[in-house]
Backbone as a printed PyTorch tensor [residue, N CA C, xyz], in Angstrom:
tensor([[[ 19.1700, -38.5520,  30.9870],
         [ 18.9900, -38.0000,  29.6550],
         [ 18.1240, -38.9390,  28.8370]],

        [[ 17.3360, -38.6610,  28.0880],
         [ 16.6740, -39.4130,  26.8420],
         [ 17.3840, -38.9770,  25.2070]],

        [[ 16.6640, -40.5690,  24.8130],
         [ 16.8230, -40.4080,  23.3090],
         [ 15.8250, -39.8740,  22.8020]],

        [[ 16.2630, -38.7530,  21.8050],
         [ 15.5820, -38.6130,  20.4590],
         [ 15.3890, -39.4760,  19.5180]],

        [[ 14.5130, -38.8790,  18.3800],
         [ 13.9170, -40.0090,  17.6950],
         [ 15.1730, -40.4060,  16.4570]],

        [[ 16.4620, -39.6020,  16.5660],
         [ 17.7620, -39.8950,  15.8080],
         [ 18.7410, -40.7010,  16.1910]],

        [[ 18.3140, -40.9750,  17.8860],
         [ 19.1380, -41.5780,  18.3010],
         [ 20.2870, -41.1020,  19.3210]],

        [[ 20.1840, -39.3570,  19.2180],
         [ 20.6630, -38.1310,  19.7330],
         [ 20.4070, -38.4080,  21.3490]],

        [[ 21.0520, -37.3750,  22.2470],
         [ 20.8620, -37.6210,  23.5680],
         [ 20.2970, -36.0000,  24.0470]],

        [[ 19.1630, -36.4330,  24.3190],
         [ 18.4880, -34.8950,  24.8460],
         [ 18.7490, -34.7180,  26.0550]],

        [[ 19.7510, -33.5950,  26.2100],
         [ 20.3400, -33.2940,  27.6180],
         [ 19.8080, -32.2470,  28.2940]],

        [[ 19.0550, -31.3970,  27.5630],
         [ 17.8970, -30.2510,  28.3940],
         [ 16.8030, -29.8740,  27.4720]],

        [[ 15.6840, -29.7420,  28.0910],
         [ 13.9850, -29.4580,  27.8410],
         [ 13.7300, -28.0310,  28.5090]],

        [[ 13.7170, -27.0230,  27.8010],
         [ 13.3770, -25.6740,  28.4460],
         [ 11.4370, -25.3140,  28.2660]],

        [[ 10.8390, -25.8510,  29.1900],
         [  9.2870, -25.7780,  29.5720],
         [  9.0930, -24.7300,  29.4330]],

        [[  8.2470, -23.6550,  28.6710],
         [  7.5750, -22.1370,  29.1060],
         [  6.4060, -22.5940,  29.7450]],

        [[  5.2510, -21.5840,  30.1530],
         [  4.1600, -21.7910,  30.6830],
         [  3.3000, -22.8320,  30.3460]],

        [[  3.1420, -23.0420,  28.9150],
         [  2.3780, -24.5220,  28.4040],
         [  2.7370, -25.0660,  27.2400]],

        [[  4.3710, -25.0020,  27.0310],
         [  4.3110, -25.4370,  25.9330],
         [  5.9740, -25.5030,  25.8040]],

        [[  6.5940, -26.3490,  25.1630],
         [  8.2200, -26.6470,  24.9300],
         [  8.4450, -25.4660,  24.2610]],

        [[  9.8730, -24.8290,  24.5410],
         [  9.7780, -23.7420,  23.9490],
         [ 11.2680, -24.4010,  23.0410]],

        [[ 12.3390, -25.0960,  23.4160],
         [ 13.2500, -25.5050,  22.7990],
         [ 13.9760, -26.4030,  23.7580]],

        [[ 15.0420, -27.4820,  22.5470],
         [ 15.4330, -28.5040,  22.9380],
         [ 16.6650, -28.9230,  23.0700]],

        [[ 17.8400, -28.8490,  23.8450],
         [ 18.8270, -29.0300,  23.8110],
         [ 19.2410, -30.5770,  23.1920]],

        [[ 20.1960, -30.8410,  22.1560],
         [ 20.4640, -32.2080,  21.6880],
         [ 22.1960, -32.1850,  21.8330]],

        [[ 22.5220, -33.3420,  22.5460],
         [ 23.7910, -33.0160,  23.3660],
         [ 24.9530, -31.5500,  22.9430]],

        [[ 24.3350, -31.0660,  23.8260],
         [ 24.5960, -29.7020,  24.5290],
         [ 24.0280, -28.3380,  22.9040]],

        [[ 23.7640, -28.9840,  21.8900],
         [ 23.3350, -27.8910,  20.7760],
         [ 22.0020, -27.3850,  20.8910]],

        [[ 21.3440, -26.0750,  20.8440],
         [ 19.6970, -25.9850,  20.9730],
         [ 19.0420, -26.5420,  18.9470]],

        [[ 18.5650, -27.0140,  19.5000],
         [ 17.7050, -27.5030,  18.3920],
         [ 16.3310, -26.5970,  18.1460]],

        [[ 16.0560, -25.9840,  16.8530],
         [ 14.7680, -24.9720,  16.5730],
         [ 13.3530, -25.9330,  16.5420]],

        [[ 12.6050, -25.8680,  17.4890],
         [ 11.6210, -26.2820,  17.5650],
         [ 10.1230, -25.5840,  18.0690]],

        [[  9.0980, -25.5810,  17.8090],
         [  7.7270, -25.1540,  17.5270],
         [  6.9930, -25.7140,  18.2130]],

        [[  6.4010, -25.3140,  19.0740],
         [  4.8540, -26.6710,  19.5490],
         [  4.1330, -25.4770,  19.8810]],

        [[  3.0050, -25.2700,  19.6730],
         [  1.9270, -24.3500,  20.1320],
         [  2.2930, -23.4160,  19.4140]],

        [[  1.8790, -22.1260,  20.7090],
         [  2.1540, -20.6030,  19.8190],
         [  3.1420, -19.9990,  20.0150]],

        [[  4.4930, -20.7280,  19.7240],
         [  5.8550, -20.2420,  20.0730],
         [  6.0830, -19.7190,  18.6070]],

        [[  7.0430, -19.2750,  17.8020],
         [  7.7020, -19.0040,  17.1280],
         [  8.8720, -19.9770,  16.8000]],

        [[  9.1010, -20.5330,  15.2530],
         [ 10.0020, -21.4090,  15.6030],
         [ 11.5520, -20.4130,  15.0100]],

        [[ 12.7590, -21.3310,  15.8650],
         [ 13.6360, -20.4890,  15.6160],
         [ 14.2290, -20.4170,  17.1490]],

        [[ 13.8640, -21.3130,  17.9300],
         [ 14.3900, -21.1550,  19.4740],
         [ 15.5670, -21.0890,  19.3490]],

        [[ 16.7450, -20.1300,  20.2980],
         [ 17.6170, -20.4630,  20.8420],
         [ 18.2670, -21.3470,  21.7520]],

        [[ 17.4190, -21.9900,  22.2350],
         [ 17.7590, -22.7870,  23.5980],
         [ 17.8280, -21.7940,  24.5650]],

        [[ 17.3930, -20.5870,  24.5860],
         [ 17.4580, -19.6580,  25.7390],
         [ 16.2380, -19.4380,  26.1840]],

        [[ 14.7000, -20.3620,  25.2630],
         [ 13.6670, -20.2270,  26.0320],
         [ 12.7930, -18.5610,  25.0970]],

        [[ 13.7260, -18.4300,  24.7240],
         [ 13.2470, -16.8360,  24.0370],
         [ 12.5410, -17.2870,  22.4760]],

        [[ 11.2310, -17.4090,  22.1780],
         [ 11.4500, -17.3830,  20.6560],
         [ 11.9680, -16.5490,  19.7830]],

        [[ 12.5140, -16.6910,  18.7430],
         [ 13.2130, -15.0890,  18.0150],
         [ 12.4240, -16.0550,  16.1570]],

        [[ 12.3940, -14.9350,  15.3330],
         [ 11.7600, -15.0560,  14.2730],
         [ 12.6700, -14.3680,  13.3600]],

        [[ 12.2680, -14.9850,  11.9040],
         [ 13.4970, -14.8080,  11.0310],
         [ 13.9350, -13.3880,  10.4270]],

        [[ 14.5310, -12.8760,   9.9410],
         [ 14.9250, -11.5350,   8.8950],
         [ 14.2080, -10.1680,   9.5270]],

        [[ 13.2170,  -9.4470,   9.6350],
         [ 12.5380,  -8.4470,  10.3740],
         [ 11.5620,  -8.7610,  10.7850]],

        [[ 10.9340, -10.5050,  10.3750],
         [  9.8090, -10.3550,  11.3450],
         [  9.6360, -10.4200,  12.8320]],

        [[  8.7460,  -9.6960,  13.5670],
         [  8.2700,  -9.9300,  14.9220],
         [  7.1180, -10.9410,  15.3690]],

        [[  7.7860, -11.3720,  16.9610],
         [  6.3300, -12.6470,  17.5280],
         [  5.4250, -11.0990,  17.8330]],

        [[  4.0850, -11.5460,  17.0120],
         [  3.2900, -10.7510,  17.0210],
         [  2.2060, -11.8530,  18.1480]],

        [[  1.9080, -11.9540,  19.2060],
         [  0.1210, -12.7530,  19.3350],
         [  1.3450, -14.6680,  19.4650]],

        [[  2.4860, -14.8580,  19.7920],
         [  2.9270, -16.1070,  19.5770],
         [  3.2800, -16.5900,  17.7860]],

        [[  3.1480, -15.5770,  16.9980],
         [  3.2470, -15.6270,  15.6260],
         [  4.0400, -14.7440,  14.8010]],

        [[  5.2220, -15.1750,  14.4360],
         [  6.2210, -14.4340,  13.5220],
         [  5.1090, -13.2660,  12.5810]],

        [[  5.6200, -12.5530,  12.6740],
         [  4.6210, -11.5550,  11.5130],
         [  5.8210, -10.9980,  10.9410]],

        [[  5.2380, -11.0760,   9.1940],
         [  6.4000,  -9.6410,   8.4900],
         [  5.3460,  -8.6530,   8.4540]],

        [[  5.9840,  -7.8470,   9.8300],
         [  5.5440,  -6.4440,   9.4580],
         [  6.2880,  -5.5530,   8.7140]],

        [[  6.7640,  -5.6090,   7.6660],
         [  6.9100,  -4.8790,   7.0580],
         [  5.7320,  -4.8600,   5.8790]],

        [[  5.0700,  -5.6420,   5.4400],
         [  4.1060,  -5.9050,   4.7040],
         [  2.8900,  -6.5760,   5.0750]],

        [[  2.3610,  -6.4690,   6.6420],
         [  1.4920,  -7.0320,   7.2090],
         [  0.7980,  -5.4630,   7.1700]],

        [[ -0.7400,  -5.5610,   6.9450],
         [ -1.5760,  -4.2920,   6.9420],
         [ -1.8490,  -4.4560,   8.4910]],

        [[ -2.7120,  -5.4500,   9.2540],
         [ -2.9440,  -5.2730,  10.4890],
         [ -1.7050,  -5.1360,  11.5440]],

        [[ -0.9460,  -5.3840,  11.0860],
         [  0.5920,  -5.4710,  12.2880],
         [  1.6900,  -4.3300,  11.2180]],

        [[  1.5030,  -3.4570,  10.7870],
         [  2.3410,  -2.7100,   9.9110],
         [  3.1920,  -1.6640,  10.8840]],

        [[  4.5010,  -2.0110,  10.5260],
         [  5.7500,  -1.3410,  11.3170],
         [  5.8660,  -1.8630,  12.6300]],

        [[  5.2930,  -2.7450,  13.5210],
         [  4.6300,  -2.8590,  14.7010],
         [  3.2860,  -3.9870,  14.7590]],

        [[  3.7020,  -4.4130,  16.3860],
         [  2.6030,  -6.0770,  16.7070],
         [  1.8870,  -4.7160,  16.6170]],

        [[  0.1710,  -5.0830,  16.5720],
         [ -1.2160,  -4.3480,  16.7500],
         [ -1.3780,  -2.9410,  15.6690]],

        [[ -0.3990,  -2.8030,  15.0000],
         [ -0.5120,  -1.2760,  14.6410],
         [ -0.9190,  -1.4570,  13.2550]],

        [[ -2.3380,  -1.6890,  12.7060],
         [ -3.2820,  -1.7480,  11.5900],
         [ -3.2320,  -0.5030,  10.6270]],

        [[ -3.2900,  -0.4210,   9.3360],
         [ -3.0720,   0.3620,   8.5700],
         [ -4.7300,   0.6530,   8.3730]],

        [[ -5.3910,   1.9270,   8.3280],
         [ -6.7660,   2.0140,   7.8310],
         [ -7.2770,   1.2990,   6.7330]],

        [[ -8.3110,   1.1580,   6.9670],
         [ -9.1510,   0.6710,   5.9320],
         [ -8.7440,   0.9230,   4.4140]],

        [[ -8.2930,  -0.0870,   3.6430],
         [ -7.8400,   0.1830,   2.0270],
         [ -6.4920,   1.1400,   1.6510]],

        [[ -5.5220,   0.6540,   2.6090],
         [ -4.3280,   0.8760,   2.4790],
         [ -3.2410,  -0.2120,   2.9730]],

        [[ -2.4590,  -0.6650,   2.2550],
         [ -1.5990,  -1.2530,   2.2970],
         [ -0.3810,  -0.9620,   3.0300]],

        [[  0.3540,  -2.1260,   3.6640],
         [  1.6500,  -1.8080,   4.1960],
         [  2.9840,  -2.3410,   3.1960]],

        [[  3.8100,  -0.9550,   3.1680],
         [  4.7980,  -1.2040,   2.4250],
         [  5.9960,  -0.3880,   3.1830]],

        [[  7.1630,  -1.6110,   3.3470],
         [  8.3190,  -1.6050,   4.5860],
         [  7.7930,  -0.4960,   5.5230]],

        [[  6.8150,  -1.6690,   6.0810],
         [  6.6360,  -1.3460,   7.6160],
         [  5.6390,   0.5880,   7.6830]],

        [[  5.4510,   0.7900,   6.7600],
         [  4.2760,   2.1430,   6.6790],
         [  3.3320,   1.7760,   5.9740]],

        [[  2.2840,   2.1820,   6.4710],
         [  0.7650,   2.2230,   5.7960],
         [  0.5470,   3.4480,   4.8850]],

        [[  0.4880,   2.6750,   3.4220],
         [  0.2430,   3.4650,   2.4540],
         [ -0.5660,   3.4640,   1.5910]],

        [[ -1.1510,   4.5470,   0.4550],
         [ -2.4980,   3.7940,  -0.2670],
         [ -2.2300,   2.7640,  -1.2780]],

        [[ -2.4920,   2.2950,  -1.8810],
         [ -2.1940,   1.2930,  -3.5020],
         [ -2.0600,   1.6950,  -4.0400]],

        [[ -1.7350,   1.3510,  -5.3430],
         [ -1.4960,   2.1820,  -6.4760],
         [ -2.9600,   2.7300,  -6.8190]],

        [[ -2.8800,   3.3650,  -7.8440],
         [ -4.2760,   4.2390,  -8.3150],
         [ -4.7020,   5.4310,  -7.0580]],

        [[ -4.4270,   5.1020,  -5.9060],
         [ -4.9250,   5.9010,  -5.4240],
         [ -3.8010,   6.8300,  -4.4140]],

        [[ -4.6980,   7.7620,  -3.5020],
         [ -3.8540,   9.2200,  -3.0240],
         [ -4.4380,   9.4790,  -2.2120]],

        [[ -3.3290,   9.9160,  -0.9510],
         [ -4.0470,  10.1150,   0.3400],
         [ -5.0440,  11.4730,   0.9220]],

        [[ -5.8220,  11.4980,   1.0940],
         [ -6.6040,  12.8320,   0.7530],
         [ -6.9110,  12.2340,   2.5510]],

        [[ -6.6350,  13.3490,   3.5750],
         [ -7.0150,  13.7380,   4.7530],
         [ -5.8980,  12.2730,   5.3900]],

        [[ -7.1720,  11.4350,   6.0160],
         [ -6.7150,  10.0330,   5.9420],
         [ -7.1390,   8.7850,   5.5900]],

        [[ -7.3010,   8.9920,   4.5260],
         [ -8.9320,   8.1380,   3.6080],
         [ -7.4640,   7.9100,   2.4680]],

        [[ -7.0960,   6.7420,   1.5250],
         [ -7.0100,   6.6640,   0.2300],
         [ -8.0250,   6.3630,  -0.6160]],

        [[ -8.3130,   8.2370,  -1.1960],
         [ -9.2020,   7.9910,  -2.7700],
         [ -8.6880,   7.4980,  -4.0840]],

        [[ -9.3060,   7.1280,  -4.8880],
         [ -9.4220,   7.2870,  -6.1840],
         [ -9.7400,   8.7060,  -7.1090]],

        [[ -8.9580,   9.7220,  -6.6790],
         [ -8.9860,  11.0540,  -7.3250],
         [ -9.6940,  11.0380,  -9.1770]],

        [[ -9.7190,   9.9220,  -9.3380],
         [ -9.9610,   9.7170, -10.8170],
         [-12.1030,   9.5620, -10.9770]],

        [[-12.2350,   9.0710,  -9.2890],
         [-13.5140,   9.4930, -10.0260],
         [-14.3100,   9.5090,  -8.5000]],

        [[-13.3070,  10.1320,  -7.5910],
         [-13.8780,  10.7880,  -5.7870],
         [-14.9370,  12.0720,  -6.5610]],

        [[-16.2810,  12.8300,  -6.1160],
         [-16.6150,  13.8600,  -6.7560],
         [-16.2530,  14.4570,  -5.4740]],

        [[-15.4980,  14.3950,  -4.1100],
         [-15.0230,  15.2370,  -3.5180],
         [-14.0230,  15.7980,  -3.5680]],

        [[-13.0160,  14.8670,  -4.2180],
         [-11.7360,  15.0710,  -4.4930],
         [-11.4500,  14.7760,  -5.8630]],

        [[-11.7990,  15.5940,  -7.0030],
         [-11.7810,  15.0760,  -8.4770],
         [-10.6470,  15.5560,  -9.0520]],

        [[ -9.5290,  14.6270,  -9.3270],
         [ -8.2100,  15.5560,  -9.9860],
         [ -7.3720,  15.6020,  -8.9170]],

        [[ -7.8530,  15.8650,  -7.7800],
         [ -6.6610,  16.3420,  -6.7810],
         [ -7.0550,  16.3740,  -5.1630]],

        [[ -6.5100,  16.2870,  -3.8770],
         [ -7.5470,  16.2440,  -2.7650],
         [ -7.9070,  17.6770,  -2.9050]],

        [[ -9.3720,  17.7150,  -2.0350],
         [-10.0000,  18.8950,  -2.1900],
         [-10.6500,  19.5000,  -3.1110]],

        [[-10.7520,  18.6910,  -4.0360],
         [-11.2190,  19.9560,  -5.1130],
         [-12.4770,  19.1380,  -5.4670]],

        [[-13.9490,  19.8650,  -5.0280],
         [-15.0560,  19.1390,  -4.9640],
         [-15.4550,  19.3050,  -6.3660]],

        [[-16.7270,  18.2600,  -6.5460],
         [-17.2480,  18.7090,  -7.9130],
         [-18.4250,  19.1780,  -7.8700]],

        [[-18.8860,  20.3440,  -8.5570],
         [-20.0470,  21.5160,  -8.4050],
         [-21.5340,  20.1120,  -8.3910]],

        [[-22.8040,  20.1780,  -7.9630],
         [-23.8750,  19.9960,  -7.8460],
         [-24.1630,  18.7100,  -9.2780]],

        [[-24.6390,  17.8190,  -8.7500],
         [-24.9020,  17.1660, -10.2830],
         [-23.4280,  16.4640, -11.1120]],

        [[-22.6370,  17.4470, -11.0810],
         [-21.5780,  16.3070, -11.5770],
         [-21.1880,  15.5220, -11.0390]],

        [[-20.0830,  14.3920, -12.1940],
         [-20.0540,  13.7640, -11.8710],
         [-18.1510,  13.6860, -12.1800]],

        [[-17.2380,  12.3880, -11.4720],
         [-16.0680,  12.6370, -11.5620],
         [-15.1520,  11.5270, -12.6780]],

        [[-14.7230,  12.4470, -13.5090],
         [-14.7640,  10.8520, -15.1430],
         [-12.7580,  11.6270, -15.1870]],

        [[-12.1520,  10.4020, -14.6170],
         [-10.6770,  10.9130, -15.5460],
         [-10.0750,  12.1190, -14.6220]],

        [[-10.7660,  11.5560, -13.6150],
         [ -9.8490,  13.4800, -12.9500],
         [-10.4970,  14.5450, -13.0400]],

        [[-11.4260,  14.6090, -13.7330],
         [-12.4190,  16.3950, -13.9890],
         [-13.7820,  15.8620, -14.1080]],

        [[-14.4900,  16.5700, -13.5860],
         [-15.6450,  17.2760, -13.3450],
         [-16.4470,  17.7850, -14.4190]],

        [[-17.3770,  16.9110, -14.7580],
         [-18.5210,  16.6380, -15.8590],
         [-19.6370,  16.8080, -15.7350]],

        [[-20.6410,  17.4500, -16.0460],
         [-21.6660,  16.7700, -16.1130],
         [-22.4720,  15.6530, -16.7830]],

        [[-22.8370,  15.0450, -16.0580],
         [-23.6410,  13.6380, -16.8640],
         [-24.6630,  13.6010, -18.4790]],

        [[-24.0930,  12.9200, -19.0250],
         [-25.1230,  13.1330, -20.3630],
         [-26.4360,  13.6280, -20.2080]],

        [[-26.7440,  15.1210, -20.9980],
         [-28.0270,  14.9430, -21.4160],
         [-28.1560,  16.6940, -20.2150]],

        [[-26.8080,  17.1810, -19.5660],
         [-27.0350,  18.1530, -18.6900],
         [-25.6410,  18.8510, -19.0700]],

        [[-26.0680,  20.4340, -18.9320],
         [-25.3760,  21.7360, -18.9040],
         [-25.0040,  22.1420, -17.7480]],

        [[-23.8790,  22.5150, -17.5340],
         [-23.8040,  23.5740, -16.6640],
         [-24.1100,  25.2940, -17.0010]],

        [[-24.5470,  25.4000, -15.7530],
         [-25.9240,  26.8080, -15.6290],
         [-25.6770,  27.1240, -14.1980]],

        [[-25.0780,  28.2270, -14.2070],
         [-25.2480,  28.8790, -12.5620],
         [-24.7120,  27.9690, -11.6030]],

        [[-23.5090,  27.1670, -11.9700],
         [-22.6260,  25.9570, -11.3690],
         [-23.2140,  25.2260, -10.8020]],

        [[-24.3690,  24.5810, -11.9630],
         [-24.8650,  23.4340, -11.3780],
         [-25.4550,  22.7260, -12.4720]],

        [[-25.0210,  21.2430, -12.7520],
         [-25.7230,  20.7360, -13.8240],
         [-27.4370,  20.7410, -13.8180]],

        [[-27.9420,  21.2130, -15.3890],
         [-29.2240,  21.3580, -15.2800],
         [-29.4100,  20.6520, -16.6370]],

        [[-30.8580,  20.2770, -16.8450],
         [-31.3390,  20.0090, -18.0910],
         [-31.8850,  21.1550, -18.9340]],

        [[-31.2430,  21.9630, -19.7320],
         [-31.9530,  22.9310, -20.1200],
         [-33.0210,  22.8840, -21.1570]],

        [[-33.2800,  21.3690, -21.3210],
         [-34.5610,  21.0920, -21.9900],
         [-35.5260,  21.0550, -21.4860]],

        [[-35.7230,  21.0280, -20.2540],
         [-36.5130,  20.7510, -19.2640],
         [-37.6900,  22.2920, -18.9780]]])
């Protein structure tokens, strides 16, 4: 057996493939880390990680609020949506239209609500469908009728 640096008697060393995975200190497992283990060993060689997170990649992840690891190791939330307990959802301000989160407040595909496009020329201010200073709507399509 060897000493630890307490003075303790290290009575078993559980080796994984390249790296200590945990340390027995007369006969207790001691939580220890070296490489890309997870710390939190049992002395059973298993890393385990704290409260709901998972070894994602050798790395505790909270997926419950991880966007690239959300609910799940590898399972990425799209582009500009957030993970919240463990589902990919949009942020605030915005709303899931197909599987895109818009900004309904000023999408001109989705103005006000998903789906609801905005006619030719407008533009999307507040939820509705405008036309831009200085233009009428005419035959559902902003025009300059000075022109």
């Amino acid at each position: 057996a060897q000493k630890d640096s307490t003075g303790g008697t290290v009575s078993r060393i559980d080796v994984g493939t390249n790296e200590v995975k945990s340390v027995a200190v007369q006969g207790e497992p001691v939580a220890l880390a070296v490489g890309p283990v997870a710390p939190g060993g049992t002395g059973s060689g298993t890393p385990t990680c704290p409260g709901t997170a998972l070894l994602c990649g050798g790395k505790c992840v909270a997926v419950d609020i991880d966007a690239a690891n959300c609910g799940a190791c590898g399972r990425a939330c799209p582009a500009g949506d957030i993970c919240i307990s463990g589902r990919c959802e949009c942020p605030p301000g915005r709303q899931i239209c197909g599987a895109a989160c818009l900004d309904v407040t000023t999408d001109r595909g989705n103005c006000g609500r998903c789906g609801r496009p905005c006619i030719p020329g407008d533009v999307c201010v507040s939820g509705q469908c405008v036309c831009p200073v200085g233009l009428n709507v005419c035959s559902s399509q902003c025009v300059n009728e000075d022109a």
